[in-house]
CSV table of C-alpha atoms in Angstrom, one decimal:
chain,number,residue,atom,x,y,z
A,1,MET,CA,40.7,50.5,55.9
A,2,THR,CA,37.4,52.2,56.3
A,3,MET,CA,34.9,51.8,53.6
A,4,GLN,CA,31.4,53.0,53.7
A,5,ALA,CA,28.8,53.1,51.1
A,6,GLY,CA,28.4,56.6,49.8
A,7,GLY,CA,25.3,58.1,48.3
A,8,GLY,CA,22.7,56.9,50.7
A,9,ALA,CA,20.7,53.7,51.0
A,10,GLY,CA,20.6,52.1,47.7
A,11,GLY,CA,18.1,54.3,45.9
A,12,ALA,CA,20.9,56.1,44.1
A,13,MET,CA,21.5,53.0,42.0
A,14,ASP,CA,18.3,53.1,40.2
A,15,ARG,CA,19.0,55.8,37.7
A,16,PRO,CA,21.2,55.7,34.6
A,17,SER,CA,24.2,58.0,34.8
A,18,ALA,CA,24.3,58.7,31.2
A,19,SER,CA,21.3,59.5,29.1
A,20,GLY,CA,22.2,57.8,25.9
A,21,LEU,CA,24.7,56.1,23.7
A,22,ALA,CA,26.2,59.3,22.5
A,23,ASP,CA,27.0,60.3,26.1
A,24,VAL,CA,28.3,56.8,26.8
A,25,ILE,CA,30.7,57.1,23.8
A,26,ASP,CA,31.9,60.5,24.8
A,27,THR,CA,32.3,59.4,28.4
A,28,ILE,CA,34.0,56.0,28.2
A,29,LEU,CA,35.9,55.6,24.9
A,30,ASP,CA,39.6,55.9,25.4
A,31,LYS,CA,39.1,56.3,29.1
A,32,GLY,CA,40.0,54.2,32.0
A,33,LEU,CA,42.9,52.0,33.1
A,34,VAL,CA,44.6,50.0,30.4
A,35,ILE,CA,45.8,46.5,31.1
A,36,ASP,CA,47.4,45.6,27.8
A,37,ALA,CA,50.0,43.5,29.4
A,38,PHE,CA,47.3,41.2,30.7
A,39,VAL,CA,45.1,41.1,27.7
A,40,ARG,CA,45.4,37.7,26.1
A,41,VAL,CA,42.7,38.0,23.6
A,42,SER,CA,42.2,41.0,21.4
A,43,LEU,CA,38.7,41.8,20.4
A,44,VAL,CA,37.9,43.1,16.9
A,45,GLY,CA,35.7,46.0,16.3
A,46,ILE,CA,36.9,48.2,19.0
A,47,GLU,CA,39.7,50.2,17.4
A,48,LEU,CA,37.4,51.2,14.5
A,49,LEU,CA,34.9,52.5,16.9
A,50,THR,CA,37.3,54.6,18.9
A,51,VAL,CA,38.6,56.3,15.9
A,52,ASP,CA,35.5,56.9,13.9
A,53,ALA,CA,33.1,57.8,16.6
A,54,ARG,CA,34.9,61.0,17.2
A,55,ILE,CA,33.6,63.9,15.4
A,56,VAL,CA,36.3,66.1,13.8
A,57,VAL,CA,35.3,69.5,14.8
A,58,ALA,CA,37.5,71.4,12.3
A,59,SER,CA,36.9,70.1,8.9
A,60,VAL,CA,35.4,71.2,5.6
A,61,ASP,CA,32.3,69.2,6.4
A,62,THR,CA,31.9,71.0,9.7
A,63,TYR,CA,32.4,74.3,8.0
A,64,LEU,CA,29.7,73.5,5.5
A,65,ARG,CA,27.3,72.6,8.3
A,66,PHE,CA,28.0,75.8,10.1
A,67,ALA,CA,27.4,77.7,6.9
A,68,GLU,CA,24.2,75.9,6.2
A,69,ALA,CA,23.1,76.6,9.8
A,70,ALA,CA,23.7,80.3,9.1
A,71,ASN,CA,21.9,80.1,5.8
A,72,ARG,CA,18.9,78.6,7.4
A,73,LEU,CA,18.8,81.0,10.3
A,74,ASN,CA,15.6,83.1,10.2
A,75,LEU,CA,16.8,86.5,11.2
A,76,GLU,CA,13.3,87.8,11.7
A,77,GLU,CA,12.6,85.3,14.3
A,78,SER,CA,12.4,86.4,17.9
A,79,ARG,CA,15.9,86.6,19.4
A,80,SER,CA,15.2,85.5,22.9
A,81,GLN,CA,13.8,82.0,23.5
A,82,GLY,CA,14.8,81.2,27.0
A,83,LEU,CA,15.1,77.5,27.7
A,84,PRO,CA,12.6,76.4,30.4
A,85,ASP,CA,15.0,74.2,32.3
A,86,LEU,CA,18.5,75.2,32.2
A,87,VAL,CA,20.1,72.2,33.7
A,88,GLU,CA,19.0,68.7,33.0
A,89,GLY,CA,20.0,66.5,35.6
A,90,MET,CA,20.7,63.1,37.0
A,91,GLU,CA,17.4,62.5,38.6
A,92,GLU,CA,15.0,63.8,35.9
A,93,SER,CA,14.2,61.3,33.2
A,94,GLY,CA,12.9,64.3,31.3
A,95,ALA,CA,16.5,64.9,30.3
A,96,LYS,CA,16.2,62.2,27.7
A,97,SER,CA,13.4,63.7,25.6
A,98,LYS,CA,15.0,67.1,25.5
A,99,THR,CA,18.2,66.0,24.0
A,100,LYS,CA,16.6,63.3,21.8
A,101,GLY,CA,17.4,65.1,18.6
A,102,ALA,CA,21.1,65.4,19.1
A,103,LEU,CA,21.5,62.0,20.7
A,104,GLN,CA,19.6,60.3,18.0
A,105,ALA,CA,21.8,61.7,15.3
A,106,ALA,CA,24.9,60.4,17.1
A,107,GLU,CA,23.3,57.0,17.7
A,108,ASP,CA,22.5,56.7,14.0
A,109,LYS,CA,26.1,57.5,13.2
A,110,LEU,CA,27.4,54.9,15.5
A,111,GLY,CA,24.9,52.3,14.3
A,112,GLU,CA,26.4,52.6,10.9
A,113,LEU,CA,29.9,52.1,12.2
A,114,VAL,CA,29.3,49.0,14.2
A,115,GLY,CA,26.9,47.5,11.7
A,116,GLY,CA,24.0,47.4,14.1
A,117,GLY,CA,21.9,50.5,13.9
A,118,ASP,CA,18.6,49.0,14.7
A,119,GLU,CA,18.3,48.8,18.4
A,120,GLU,CA,19.7,52.1,19.6
A,121,GLU,CA,16.4,53.2,21.0
A,122,ASP,CA,16.3,50.5,23.5
A,123,VAL,CA,19.9,50.9,24.8
A,124,GLU,CA,19.2,53.6,27.3
A,125,GLU,CA,16.2,51.9,28.8
A,126,GLU,CA,17.8,48.8,30.1
A,127,GLU,CA,17.5,47.8,33.6
A,128,GLU,CA,20.2,48.6,36.1
A,129,PRO,CA,22.4,45.9,37.4
A,130,ARG,CA,23.1,46.1,41.1
A,131,SER,CA,26.5,45.4,42.4
A,132,ARG,CA,25.4,46.6,45.7
A,133,ARG,CA,27.9,46.7,48.5
A,134,ARG,CA,27.2,44.5,51.4
A,135,SER,CA,25.2,46.3,54.0
A,136,ARG,CA,27.5,47.8,56.6
A,137,ARG,CA,29.4,45.2,58.5
B,1,MET,CA,36.8,26.3,17.9
B,2,ALA,CA,40.4,26.1,16.7
B,3,HIS,CA,43.3,26.3,19.0
B,4,SER,CA,44.4,29.6,20.1
B,5,GLU,CA,47.9,30.4,18.9
B,6,THR,CA,48.9,31.4,22.4
B,7,GLY,CA,48.9,27.7,23.2
B,8,ALA,CA,51.6,28.2,25.9
B,9,ALA,CA,49.0,30.0,28.0
B,10,ARG,CA,47.0,26.8,28.4
B,11,ALA,CA,48.7,25.9,31.5
B,12,GLY,CA,45.5,26.1,33.5
B,13,GLY,CA,44.2,23.2,31.5
B,14,LYS,CA,40.8,24.8,31.0
B,15,PRO,CA,39.1,24.7,27.7
B,16,ARG,CA,39.6,27.9,25.9
B,17,ASP,CA,36.0,28.5,24.9
B,18,ALA,CA,35.5,31.3,27.4
B,19,VAL,CA,37.4,34.4,28.4
B,20,VAL,CA,36.9,36.9,31.1
B,21,TYR,CA,35.9,40.5,30.4
B,22,VAL,CA,37.0,42.9,33.1
B,23,TYR,CA,35.0,46.1,33.8
B,24,GLY,CA,36.9,47.5,36.7
B,25,VAL,CA,38.2,47.2,40.3
B,26,VAL,CA,36.2,47.7,43.4
B,27,PRO,CA,36.7,47.1,47.1
B,28,ALA,CA,36.4,43.4,48.0
B,29,ASP,CA,33.4,43.9,50.3
B,30,VAL,CA,31.1,44.8,47.4
B,31,GLU,CA,28.2,42.3,47.0
B,32,GLU,CA,27.6,40.4,43.9
B,33,ASN,CA,24.2,40.9,42.3
B,34,PRO,CA,23.1,37.7,40.7
B,35,GLU,CA,20.8,39.6,38.3
B,36,ALA,CA,23.3,42.1,37.0
B,37,THR,CA,24.3,41.6,33.4
B,38,GLY,CA,26.9,43.2,31.2
B,39,VAL,CA,28.5,42.8,27.8
B,40,GLY,CA,27.9,40.1,25.2
B,41,GLU,CA,24.9,38.6,23.5
B,42,PRO,CA,23.1,37.3,25.5
B,43,PRO,CA,24.3,39.7,28.2
B,44,SER,CA,26.8,37.9,30.5
B,45,PRO,CA,26.2,37.8,34.3
B,46,VAL,CA,28.4,40.2,36.3
B,47,LYS,CA,30.6,38.5,38.8
B,48,LEU,CA,33.3,39.4,41.3
B,49,VAL,CA,36.8,38.0,41.6
B,50,ARG,CA,38.2,38.9,45.0
B,51,SER,CA,41.8,39.1,46.0
B,52,GLY,CA,42.6,40.5,49.4
B,53,GLU,CA,40.9,43.8,49.9
B,54,ILE,CA,40.1,44.4,46.2
B,55,ALA,CA,37.9,42.7,43.7
B,56,ALA,CA,37.4,42.8,39.9
B,57,LEU,CA,34.0,43.2,38.3
B,58,VAL,CA,34.0,40.7,35.5
B,59,GLY,CA,31.9,38.7,33.1
B,60,GLU,CA,32.6,35.5,31.3
B,61,ILE,CA,32.1,35.7,27.6
B,62,PRO,CA,32.8,33.3,24.7
B,63,SER,CA,36.2,33.7,23.2
B,64,GLY,CA,36.5,35.0,19.7
B,65,VAL,CA,33.4,37.2,19.8
B,66,ALA,CA,33.7,40.8,18.7
B,67,LEU,CA,32.6,43.3,21.2
B,68,GLY,CA,31.8,46.9,20.3
B,69,THR,CA,28.1,47.0,19.7
B,70,PRO,CA,26.2,49.9,21.2
B,71,GLU,CA,24.8,47.4,23.7
B,72,ASP,CA,28.3,46.4,24.8
B,73,LEU,CA,29.5,49.9,25.3
B,74,THR,CA,26.4,50.8,27.2
B,75,ALA,CA,26.7,47.7,29.3
B,76,HIS,CA,30.3,48.5,30.2
B,77,ALA,CA,29.3,51.9,31.4
B,78,ARG,CA,26.2,50.7,33.2
B,79,VAL,CA,28.0,48.1,35.2
B,80,LEU,CA,30.7,50.6,36.3
B,81,ASP,CA,28.4,53.5,36.9
B,82,SER,CA,25.8,51.6,38.9
B,83,ALA,CA,28.7,50.5,41.2
B,84,ALA,CA,30.2,54.0,41.3
B,85,ALA,CA,27.0,55.4,42.7
B,86,GLU,CA,27.7,53.4,45.9
B,87,VAL,CA,31.4,52.4,46.1
B,88,PRO,CA,34.7,53.6,44.7
B,89,VAL,CA,35.3,52.1,41.3
B,90,LEU,CA,38.5,52.0,39.2
B,91,PRO,CA,37.3,51.7,35.6
B,92,LEU,CA,39.1,49.8,33.0
B,93,ARG,CA,39.1,50.9,29.4
B,94,PHE,CA,36.4,49.3,27.3
B,95,GLY,CA,37.4,46.0,25.9
B,96,ALA,CA,39.8,44.5,28.5
B,97,VAL,CA,39.8,40.7,28.4
B,98,VAL,CA,41.8,38.2,30.5
B,99,THR,CA,42.2,34.5,29.9
B,100,ASP,CA,40.3,33.1,32.9
B,101,LEU,CA,39.2,33.9,36.4
B,102,ASP,CA,42.4,32.7,38.0
B,103,ALA,CA,44.4,35.1,35.8
B,104,VAL,CA,42.2,38.0,36.9
B,105,ALA,CA,43.2,37.3,40.5
B,106,ASN,CA,46.8,36.2,40.0
B,107,GLU,CA,47.9,38.3,37.1
B,108,PHE,CA,45.8,41.4,37.4
B,109,LEU,CA,44.7,42.0,40.9
B,110,GLU,CA,47.5,40.6,43.0
B,111,PRO,CA,50.5,42.2,41.3
B,112,ASN,CA,48.7,45.6,41.4
B,113,ALA,CA,47.0,45.2,44.8
B,114,GLU,CA,48.7,48.1,46.4
B,115,SER,CA,48.2,50.7,43.8
B,116,PHE,CA,44.6,49.6,43.1
B,117,ALA,CA,43.8,49.8,46.8
B,118,GLY,CA,45.4,53.2,47.0
B,119,ILE,CA,43.3,54.5,44.1
B,120,LEU,CA,40.2,53.1,45.6
B,121,ARG,CA,41.0,54.8,48.9
B,122,ASP,CA,41.4,58.1,47.0
B,123,LEU,CA,38.1,57.6,45.4
B,124,GLU,CA,36.3,56.6,48.6
B,125,GLY,CA,33.0,58.4,48.8
B,126,ARG,CA,33.5,60.2,45.5
B,127,ALA,CA,32.3,59.7,41.9
B,128,GLN,CA,32.7,61.4,38.6
B,129,PHE,CA,30.1,63.7,37.2
B,130,VAL,CA,30.2,65.3,33.8
B,131,LEU,CA,28.8,68.6,32.8
B,132,ARG,CA,28.1,68.8,29.1
B,133,GLY,CA,27.0,72.1,27.6
B,134,ARG,CA,25.7,72.5,24.1
B,135,TYR,CA,25.1,75.8,22.3
B,136,ASP,CA,21.8,76.6,20.7
B,137,GLY,CA,23.1,76.9,17.1
B,138,ASP,CA,20.8,79.7,16.0
B,139,ALA,CA,21.4,81.7,19.1
B,140,MET,CA,25.1,81.2,18.8
B,141,ILE,CA,25.2,82.3,15.1
B,142,ARG,CA,23.2,85.4,16.0
B,143,GLU,CA,25.7,86.1,18.8
B,144,LEU,CA,28.6,85.7,16.4
B,145,MET,CA,27.0,87.9,13.8
B,146,ASP,CA,26.7,90.7,16.3
B,147,GLU,CA,30.3,90.4,17.1
B,148,ASP,CA,31.8,90.0,13.7
B,149,PRO,CA,30.2,91.8,10.7
B,150,ARG,CA,32.0,89.5,8.2
B,151,ILE,CA,29.8,86.7,9.3
B,152,GLY,CA,26.7,88.6,8.5
B,153,GLN,CA,28.2,89.6,5.1
B,154,LEU,CA,29.1,86.1,4.1
B,155,ARG,CA,25.7,84.9,5.2
B,156,GLY,CA,24.2,87.5,2.9
B,157,GLU,CA,26.3,86.2,0.0
B,158,ILE,CA,25.2,82.6,0.4
B,159,HIS,CA,21.6,83.1,1.7
B,160,GLY,CA,19.1,81.3,-0.5
B,161,LYS,CA,21.7,80.2,-3.1
B,162,PRO,CA,22.5,76.6,-3.8
B,163,GLU,CA,25.6,75.1,-2.2
B,164,GLU,CA,27.3,74.3,-5.6
B,165,VAL,CA,27.7,78.0,-6.6
B,166,THR,CA,28.6,79.3,-3.1
B,167,ARG,CA,30.9,76.7,-1.9
B,168,ASP,CA,33.9,78.9,-1.3
B,169,ALA,CA,31.9,81.5,0.5
B,170,ARG,CA,30.3,78.8,2.6
B,171,ILE,CA,33.7,77.3,3.6
B,172,ALA,CA,34.9,80.8,4.4
B,173,LEU,CA,31.8,81.5,6.5
B,174,GLY,CA,31.9,78.1,8.2
B,175,GLU,CA,35.5,78.5,9.1
B,176,LEU,CA,34.8,81.9,10.6
B,177,ILE,CA,32.0,80.5,12.6
B,178,GLY,CA,34.0,77.4,13.5
B,179,ARG,CA,36.9,79.4,14.9
B,180,ALA,CA,34.6,81.8,16.7
B,181,VAL,CA,32.7,78.9,18.3
B,182,GLN,CA,36.0,77.3,19.3
B,183,ALA,CA,37.0,80.5,21.1
B,184,LYS,CA,33.6,80.7,22.8
B,185,ARG,CA,33.9,77.1,23.8
B,186,GLU,CA,37.3,77.7,25.4
B,187,ALA,CA,36.1,80.7,27.3
B,188,ASP,CA,32.9,79.1,28.5
B,189,THR,CA,34.8,75.9,29.5
B,190,ARG,CA,37.2,78.0,31.6
B,191,VAL,CA,34.3,79.7,33.4
B,192,LEU,CA,32.6,76.5,34.2
B,193,ALA,CA,35.8,74.7,35.2
B,194,SER,CA,36.8,77.5,37.5
B,195,ALA,CA,33.4,77.5,39.1
B,196,LEU,CA,33.9,73.8,39.9
B,197,ASP,CA,37.5,74.4,40.9
B,198,GLU,CA,36.3,77.0,43.5
B,199,LEU,CA,34.3,74.3,45.2
B,200,GLY,CA,37.4,72.2,45.4
B,201,PHE,CA,36.3,69.6,42.9
B,202,PRO,CA,39.1,68.2,40.7
B,203,VAL,CA,38.3,69.1,37.1
B,204,VAL,CA,39.2,67.7,33.7
B,205,ALA,CA,38.1,69.5,30.6
B,206,GLY,CA,37.4,67.1,27.8
B,207,GLU,CA,37.5,67.6,24.1
B,208,ALA,CA,34.5,68.7,22.1
B,209,THR,CA,32.8,65.9,20.3
B,210,ASN,CA,30.1,67.9,18.6
B,211,GLU,CA,30.5,71.2,16.7
B,212,TRP,CA,28.1,73.0,19.0
B,213,ASP,CA,29.7,71.7,22.2
B,214,ALA,CA,30.0,74.5,24.7
B,215,ALA,CA,31.8,72.6,27.4
B,216,ASN,CA,32.6,69.0,28.4
B,217,VAL,CA,33.9,69.0,31.9
B,218,ALA,CA,34.4,66.0,34.2
B,219,CYS,CA,34.7,66.5,37.9
B,220,LEU,CA,35.3,64.3,40.9
B,221,VAL,CA,32.7,65.0,43.6
B,222,GLU,CA,31.9,63.7,47.0
B,223,LEU,CA,28.6,61.8,46.7
B,224,SER,CA,27.5,63.8,49.8
B,225,ARG,CA,28.1,67.1,47.9
B,226,GLN,CA,26.0,66.4,44.8
B,227,ASP,CA,23.7,69.3,45.8
B,228,GLU,CA,26.6,71.8,45.7
B,229,LEU,CA,27.5,70.6,42.3
B,230,ARG,CA,24.0,70.9,41.0
B,231,GLU,CA,23.7,74.4,42.4
B,232,ALA,CA,26.9,75.4,40.8
B,233,ALA,CA,25.7,74.0,37.5
B,234,GLU,CA,22.5,75.8,37.8
B,235,ARG,CA,24.2,79.1,38.6
B,236,PHE,CA,26.4,78.7,35.5
B,237,ALA,CA,23.4,77.9,33.3
B,238,GLU,CA,21.5,80.9,34.6
B,239,GLN,CA,24.4,83.2,33.8
B,240,GLN,CA,24.3,81.9,30.2
B,241,ASP,CA,20.7,83.1,29.8
B,242,GLY,CA,19.7,80.3,27.5
B,243,ARG,CA,22.6,80.3,25.1
B,244,ILE,CA,23.9,77.0,26.6
B,245,ASP,CA,21.9,73.9,27.2
B,246,LEU,CA,23.7,72.2,30.2
B,247,ARG,CA,23.3,68.7,31.3
B,248,LEU,CA,24.6,67.0,34.4
B,249,LEU,CA,25.6,63.3,34.1
B,250,GLY,CA,26.5,61.1,36.9
B,251,PRO,CA,27.4,59.7,39.3
B,252,MET,CA,29.6,57.5,37.1
B,253,ALA,CA,33.0,55.8,37.4
B,254,ALA,CA,36.0,58.1,37.5
B,255,TYR,CA,36.9,57.6,33.8
B,256,ASP,CA,38.7,60.9,33.5
B,257,PHE,CA,40.6,60.6,36.7
B,258,VAL,CA,42.3,57.3,36.1
B,259,LEU,CA,45.7,57.6,34.5
B,260,PRO,CA,46.7,54.8,32.2
B,261,ALA,CA,49.7,52.8,33.3
B,262,GLU,CA,50.9,55.0,36.1
B,263,GLY,CA,49.7,53.5,39.4
B,264,SER,CA,49.7,56.7,41.4
B,265,GLY,CA,50.1,60.4,41.3
C-alpha cells in the first residue's frame, strides 16, 4: 500500500483547524466512528453535552430573538455594508477576532453546561501536537 | 479506587487505575510525537498502538474521570485534526475508551483491520474541510422585509414597545422570520453544496446550529486541491455580496464522512 504524506512538508500542521470551541462542538459532537462494543468504561458528562449544546433553531425563544432583532433594527441605517473579507480561512489567524462575538456566546453557553466556564478563552490558543508521519521511507 | 463491577474483564491482571482513550485510527507508519497531548487534566500524552498496517491514536487516562470539558473536546479535535493535515485519519466519536493498550490492539484494531485499512486508503491524501456561513442578521431582516410585507407590518406593531405587551405579535413575527431564514438557508446551502459538487468534492450538508446559520457544509478534499476549494468558497462569498459571512475550516479529520458501524460503503 502506498502512503505518502499529503499537504506538504510539515508546515501544514501548525495551524488550528477550527477557530474556537463553538466550531469544535459543531464539528465533532455526534460525529465519527462509534465503538460501543469495545467501550468498557462509560464516561459521565458526555451525553448531557451532546444534547444540550445543540441550539434548537425553531422554538419560541428563537422566535422572540428574531423579533427582538427586527425590533432593534435601525431602518435608517445605510443598507449596504460590505464585509471587507468575505472568506475567513484556514491560514489567517484573523479569523478568530472577526467571529469572536458569536463564538464567545456559544462558549459561555457551553461553559455553563459543563460547569467550567472560566477558561474558554484559552482553549483555542493551545499548542498543536504533532503526530507527524515518519519522513518518507 | 473500588473494584470495577466488570471484574471478569480483569484477565490482563493489570491494575484498573488507568483506561485508554482512543482518538482515531491512522496508518501504522505515523510517527509518535512525544510532546503531543490530548484529553484529561493534566493533558495525557498522545501515543500510538500499532497493529499491522494500522495504528490507533490513544492516551492513557485515569479511570473514573469524567470527560467533557471544553478542553477535552478541543483536545480530541486537535489531536485528530493535526494528524489529518498530514495523513489519513479515521476519527472516533468523542469519548471512546478501552480498558487497556492490549485491548486497543486485540479487540479494536485487529478485528477491524481490513475495514479500517480500507477507509484509510479511501482517505489517503484527503481531509475534511467545513464551510460555515452565517447571515448578517440586520441585512437578512432587511432582505426579508423587502420580500414579505407582513414582516415590516409586524415589526411596526412591536417596534419600541415592551415585550410583555407585544408577545403574540413578536412570536408571529419571529416565526415568519424563522421560516423565511430556514428557506434562505436551504437555498444557499444548495448553491454552496452544488458548487463544491461540481469540483468533484464529496459533500455533506450539516444541520444549522445557530439561528443565523446560512450554510454548514462539510466536504472531502484532496490536500493538494485546497486552493480550488478556497477559490470556490471565495466565488460563492462574492456572489453573496456581503449577506453571508463565510468561514473555511480545515483540514480536519473526516468526521462527516465516517459512517458509524458500517465498515464500508
